[in-house]
Amino acid sequence: MKNNNNSLKIDGIDKKILRYLMEDARKPILEIARNIGISGAAIHQRLRKLESSGLLAGSKFIINPRVLGYTTMAYIGIFLDKAMSNPRAVKELEKIPEVLECHYTTGNWSILIKVLCRDNEHLMQVLNKKIQQIEGVSRTETFISLNQQIDRQIQI
């Protein structure tokens, strides 16, 4: 199933199945099968193949954070004293529930994180009392997201 550059090769039917499930992971397999024109068993077989290849990383329910009162999304660039601090800093960031993502980056920052807070005051508390207290963090640079315009996965 792998092609020359070691990426997975999927056919048109696989792509149709994936598009349906990416739109709604709870869509019944038999409904997808009827729409595509193949059997439900064939869909299950193809899904098992895609799962074993590592392409499918699971399915999940997506929580709307606004319903829980979380309205402030921010991206924070973290400057560390030295690169040796990276693993320790990440371990500490993992303990902060507001931190949703953490990336090592090129450029000025050592680490870029995505945080979700109730409001700007909550964000300030997280910055001052949690993130900036981590050993090795010399300073931070914060960008508040005003409104997310695009939210998608890679196209299949």
PDB file of C-alpha atoms in Angstrom:
ATOM      1  CA  MET A   1       0.000   0.000   0.000  1.00  0.00           C
ATOM      2  CA  LYS A   2       3.015   2.342   0.236  1.00  0.00           C
ATOM      3  CA  ASN A   3       4.305   4.168  -2.825  1.00  0.00           C
ATOM      4  CA  ASN A   4       7.895   5.147  -3.671  1.00  0.00           C
ATOM      5  CA  ASN A   5       8.192   8.055  -1.240  1.00  0.00           C
ATOM      6  CA  ASN A   6       6.960   5.824   1.625  1.00  0.00           C
ATOM      7  CA  SER A   7       3.543   7.489   1.910  1.00  0.00           C
ATOM      8  CA  LEU A   8       0.335   5.494   1.946  1.00  0.00           C
ATOM      9  CA  LYS A   9      -1.463   5.082  -1.369  1.00  0.00           C
ATOM     10  CA  ILE A  10      -5.258   5.211  -1.137  1.00  0.00           C
ATOM     11  CA  ASP A  11      -7.748   4.822  -3.954  1.00  0.00           C
ATOM     12  CA  GLY A  12     -10.884   6.776  -4.830  1.00  0.00           C
ATOM     13  CA  ILE A  13     -13.183   4.577  -2.738  1.00  0.00           C
ATOM     14  CA  ASP A  14     -10.935   4.981   0.322  1.00  0.00           C
ATOM     15  CA  LYS A  15     -11.021   8.742  -0.218  1.00  0.00           C
ATOM     16  CA  LYS A  16     -14.837   8.769  -0.427  1.00  0.00           C
ATOM     17  CA  ILE A  17     -15.108   6.744   2.796  1.00  0.00           C
ATOM     18  CA  LEU A  18     -12.663   9.049   4.552  1.00  0.00           C
ATOM     19  CA  ARG A  19     -14.460  12.198   3.386  1.00  0.00           C
ATOM     20  CA  TYR A  20     -17.772  10.911   4.793  1.00  0.00           C
ATOM     21  CA  LEU A  21     -16.201   9.996   8.121  1.00  0.00           C
ATOM     22  CA  MET A  22     -14.174  13.206   8.399  1.00  0.00           C
ATOM     23  CA  GLU A  23     -17.431  15.121   8.003  1.00  0.00           C
ATOM     24  CA  ASP A  24     -19.213  12.977  10.616  1.00  0.00           C
ATOM     25  CA  ALA A  25     -17.403  10.104  12.330  1.00  0.00           C
ATOM     26  CA  ARG A  26     -20.750   8.769  13.586  1.00  0.00           C
ATOM     27  CA  LYS A  27     -22.252   8.372  10.111  1.00  0.00           C
ATOM     28  CA  PRO A  28     -23.543   4.787   9.829  1.00  0.00           C
ATOM     29  CA  ILE A  29     -21.299   2.511   7.764  1.00  0.00           C
ATOM     30  CA  LEU A  30     -24.296   1.125   5.867  1.00  0.00           C
ATOM     31  CA  GLU A  31     -25.345   4.643   4.840  1.00  0.00           C
ATOM     32  CA  ILE A  32     -21.828   5.309   3.520  1.00  0.00           C
ATOM     33  CA  ALA A  33     -21.882   1.940   1.729  1.00  0.00           C
ATOM     34  CA  ARG A  34     -25.204   2.792   0.037  1.00  0.00           C
ATOM     35  CA  ASN A  35     -23.915   6.213  -1.049  1.00  0.00           C
ATOM     36  CA  ILE A  36     -20.682   4.780  -2.486  1.00  0.00           C
ATOM     37  CA  GLY A  37     -22.232   1.630  -3.922  1.00  0.00           C
ATOM     38  CA  ILE A  38     -20.254  -1.071  -2.096  1.00  0.00           C
ATOM     39  CA  SER A  39     -21.079  -3.432   0.786  1.00  0.00           C
ATOM     40  CA  GLY A  40     -20.816  -2.542   4.454  1.00  0.00           C
ATOM     41  CA  ALA A  41     -18.339  -5.413   4.858  1.00  0.00           C
ATOM     42  CA  ALA A  42     -16.104  -3.857   2.188  1.00  0.00           C
ATOM     43  CA  ILE A  43     -16.175  -0.542   4.084  1.00  0.00           C
ATOM     44  CA  HIS A  44     -15.207  -2.298   7.335  1.00  0.00           C
ATOM     45  CA  GLN A  45     -12.378  -4.133   5.570  1.00  0.00           C
ATOM     46  CA  ARG A  46     -11.047  -0.897   4.060  1.00  0.00           C
ATOM     47  CA  LEU A  47     -11.289   0.895   7.409  1.00  0.00           C
ATOM     48  CA  ARG A  48      -9.319  -1.905   9.123  1.00  0.00           C
ATOM     49  CA  LYS A  49      -6.642  -1.573   6.402  1.00  0.00           C
ATOM     50  CA  LEU A  50      -6.497   2.225   6.902  1.00  0.00           C
ATOM     51  CA  GLU A  51      -6.326   1.840  10.690  1.00  0.00           C
ATOM     52  CA  SER A  52      -3.518  -0.738  10.533  1.00  0.00           C
ATOM     53  CA  SER A  53      -1.588   1.548   8.145  1.00  0.00           C
ATOM     54  CA  GLY A  54      -1.609   4.272  10.816  1.00  0.00           C
ATOM     55  CA  LEU A  55      -3.572   6.729   8.649  1.00  0.00           C
ATOM     56  CA  LEU A  56      -6.538   6.784  11.037  1.00  0.00           C
ATOM     57  CA  ALA A  57      -5.575   8.022  14.469  1.00  0.00           C
ATOM     58  CA  GLY A  58      -9.000   7.428  16.029  1.00  0.00           C
ATOM     59  CA  SER A  59     -12.248   9.301  16.298  1.00  0.00           C
ATOM     60  CA  LYS A  60     -13.404  11.670  19.010  1.00  0.00           C
ATOM     61  CA  PHE A  61     -16.201  13.923  20.143  1.00  0.00           C
ATOM     62  CA  ILE A  62     -15.399  17.621  19.811  1.00  0.00           C
ATOM     63  CA  ILE A  63     -16.403  19.767  22.771  1.00  0.00           C
ATOM     64  CA  ASN A  64     -17.509  23.348  22.169  1.00  0.00           C
ATOM     65  CA  PRO A  65     -15.422  25.220  24.782  1.00  0.00           C
ATOM     66  CA  ARG A  66     -17.626  28.329  24.575  1.00  0.00           C
ATOM     67  CA  VAL A  67     -20.477  26.369  26.173  1.00  0.00           C
ATOM     68  CA  LEU A  68     -18.188  25.820  29.171  1.00  0.00           C
ATOM     69  CA  GLY A  69     -17.233  29.522  29.278  1.00  0.00           C
ATOM     70  CA  TYR A  70     -13.828  29.315  27.562  1.00  0.00           C
ATOM     71  CA  THR A  71     -13.711  32.221  25.104  1.00  0.00           C
ATOM     72  CA  THR A  72     -10.069  33.361  24.961  1.00  0.00           C
ATOM     73  CA  MET A  73      -7.711  31.448  22.669  1.00  0.00           C
ATOM     74  CA  ALA A  74      -4.088  32.555  22.631  1.00  0.00           C
ATOM     75  CA  TYR A  75      -0.780  31.503  21.137  1.00  0.00           C
ATOM     76  CA  ILE A  76       2.246  32.045  23.333  1.00  0.00           C
ATOM     77  CA  GLY A  77       5.840  32.052  22.156  1.00  0.00           C
ATOM     78  CA  ILE A  78       8.122  30.960  24.975  1.00  0.00           C
ATOM     79  CA  PHE A  79      11.732  32.072  25.179  1.00  0.00           C
ATOM     80  CA  LEU A  80      13.916  29.706  27.226  1.00  0.00           C
ATOM     81  CA  ASP A  81      17.258  30.471  28.885  1.00  0.00           C
ATOM     82  CA  LYS A  82      18.877  27.550  27.080  1.00  0.00           C
ATOM     83  CA  ALA A  83      17.807  24.715  24.815  1.00  0.00           C
ATOM     84  CA  MET A  84      18.598  22.250  27.622  1.00  0.00           C
ATOM     85  CA  SER A  85      15.459  23.570  29.353  1.00  0.00           C
ATOM     86  CA  ASN A  86      13.129  22.346  26.549  1.00  0.00           C
ATOM     87  CA  PRO A  87      12.194  18.889  27.903  1.00  0.00           C
ATOM     88  CA  ARG A  88      11.770  20.153  31.472  1.00  0.00           C
ATOM     89  CA  ALA A  89       9.662  23.093  30.308  1.00  0.00           C
ATOM     90  CA  VAL A  90       7.426  20.804  28.236  1.00  0.00           C
ATOM     91  CA  LYS A  91       6.924  18.517  31.252  1.00  0.00           C
ATOM     92  CA  GLU A  92       5.772  21.515  33.278  1.00  0.00           C
ATOM     93  CA  LEU A  93       3.540  22.803  30.463  1.00  0.00           C
ATOM     94  CA  GLU A  94       1.836  19.388  30.312  1.00  0.00           C
ATOM     95  CA  LYS A  95       0.635  19.991  33.899  1.00  0.00           C
ATOM     96  CA  ILE A  96      -1.259  23.159  32.864  1.00  0.00           C
ATOM     97  CA  PRO A  97      -4.750  22.126  31.675  1.00  0.00           C
ATOM     98  CA  GLU A  98      -5.242  25.325  29.666  1.00  0.00           C
ATOM     99  CA  VAL A  99      -2.328  24.358  27.367  1.00  0.00           C
ATOM    100  CA  LEU A 100      -3.887  22.534  24.389  1.00  0.00           C
ATOM    101  CA  GLU A 101      -0.858  22.246  22.092  1.00  0.00           C
ATOM    102  CA  CYS A 102       2.895  22.582  22.424  1.00  0.00           C
ATOM    103  CA  HIS A 103       5.376  22.790  19.544  1.00  0.00           C
ATOM    104  CA  TYR A 104       9.150  23.114  19.307  1.00  0.00           C
ATOM    105  CA  THR A 105       9.767  25.808  16.709  1.00  0.00           C
ATOM    106  CA  THR A 106      12.422  27.449  14.599  1.00  0.00           C
ATOM    107  CA  GLY A 107      12.861  31.193  14.908  1.00  0.00           C
ATOM    108  CA  ASN A 108      12.933  33.348  18.000  1.00  0.00           C
ATOM    109  CA  TRP A 109      10.954  31.157  20.395  1.00  0.00           C
ATOM    110  CA  SER A 110      11.993  27.784  21.672  1.00  0.00           C
ATOM    111  CA  ILE A 111       8.387  26.680  22.143  1.00  0.00           C
ATOM    112  CA  LEU A 112       5.002  27.803  20.818  1.00  0.00           C
ATOM    113  CA  ILE A 113       1.890  26.832  22.776  1.00  0.00           C
ATOM    114  CA  LYS A 114      -1.842  27.192  22.212  1.00  0.00           C
ATOM    115  CA  VAL A 115      -3.887  27.947  25.315  1.00  0.00           C
ATOM    116  CA  LEU A 116      -7.601  28.232  25.977  1.00  0.00           C
ATOM    117  CA  CYS A 117      -8.851  30.377  28.859  1.00  0.00           C
ATOM    118  CA  ARG A 118     -12.188  31.664  30.120  1.00  0.00           C
ATOM    119  CA  ASP A 119     -11.272  35.319  29.501  1.00  0.00           C
ATOM    120  CA  ASN A 120      -8.324  37.717  29.375  1.00  0.00           C
ATOM    121  CA  GLU A 121      -8.054  37.809  33.173  1.00  0.00           C
ATOM    122  CA  HIS A 122      -7.810  34.021  33.286  1.00  0.00           C
ATOM    123  CA  LEU A 123      -5.165  34.172  30.532  1.00  0.00           C
ATOM    124  CA  MET A 124      -3.171  36.686  32.593  1.00  0.00           C
ATOM    125  CA  GLN A 125      -3.345  34.335  35.621  1.00  0.00           C
ATOM    126  CA  VAL A 126      -2.144  31.380  33.541  1.00  0.00           C
ATOM    127  CA  LEU A 127       0.729  33.458  32.130  1.00  0.00           C
ATOM    128  CA  ASN A 128       1.849  35.062  35.380  1.00  0.00           C
ATOM    129  CA  LYS A 129       1.213  32.296  37.883  1.00  0.00           C
ATOM    130  CA  LYS A 130       1.906  29.181  35.810  1.00  0.00           C
ATOM    131  CA  ILE A 131       3.818  29.604  32.535  1.00  0.00           C
ATOM    132  CA  GLN A 132       6.227  32.359  33.561  1.00  0.00           C
ATOM    133  CA  GLN A 133       6.972  30.519  36.813  1.00  0.00           C
ATOM    134  CA  ILE A 134       8.436  27.540  34.948  1.00  0.00           C
ATOM    135  CA  GLU A 135      12.176  27.236  35.495  1.00  0.00           C
ATOM    136  CA  GLY A 136      14.075  28.208  32.338  1.00  0.00           C
ATOM    137  CA  VAL A 137      11.347  30.458  30.895  1.00  0.00           C
ATOM    138  CA  SER A 138      12.971  33.848  30.366  1.00  0.00           C
ATOM    139  CA  ARG A 139       9.984  35.599  28.757  1.00  0.00           C
ATOM    140  CA  THR A 140       6.866  35.049  26.694  1.00  0.00           C
ATOM    141  CA  GLU A 141       5.150  36.715  23.759  1.00  0.00           C
ATOM    142  CA  THR A 142       1.350  36.355  23.571  1.00  0.00           C
ATOM    143  CA  PHE A 143      -1.009  36.609  20.613  1.00  0.00           C
ATOM    144  CA  ILE A 144      -4.736  36.499  21.335  1.00  0.00           C
ATOM    145  CA  SER A 145      -6.897  34.970  18.615  1.00  0.00           C
ATOM    146  CA  LEU A 146      -9.811  37.283  17.879  1.00  0.00           C
ATOM    147  CA  ASN A 147     -11.743  34.760  15.792  1.00  0.00           C
ATOM    148  CA  GLN A 148     -10.759  31.453  14.169  1.00  0.00           C
ATOM    149  CA  GLN A 149     -11.482  31.631  10.450  1.00  0.00           C
ATOM    150  CA  ILE A 150     -10.332  28.200   9.264  1.00  0.00           C
ATOM    151  CA  ASP A 151     -10.531  24.867  11.082  1.00  0.00           C
ATOM    152  CA  ARG A 152      -9.931  21.810   8.942  1.00  0.00           C
ATOM    153  CA  GLN A 153      -7.943  18.666   8.431  1.00  0.00           C
ATOM    154  CA  ILE A 154      -5.749  17.920   5.460  1.00  0.00           C
ATOM    155  CA  GLN A 155      -7.801  17.305   2.301  1.00  0.00           C
ATOM    156  CA  ILE A 156      -8.251  13.733   1.108  1.00  0.00           C
TER     157      ILE A 156
END
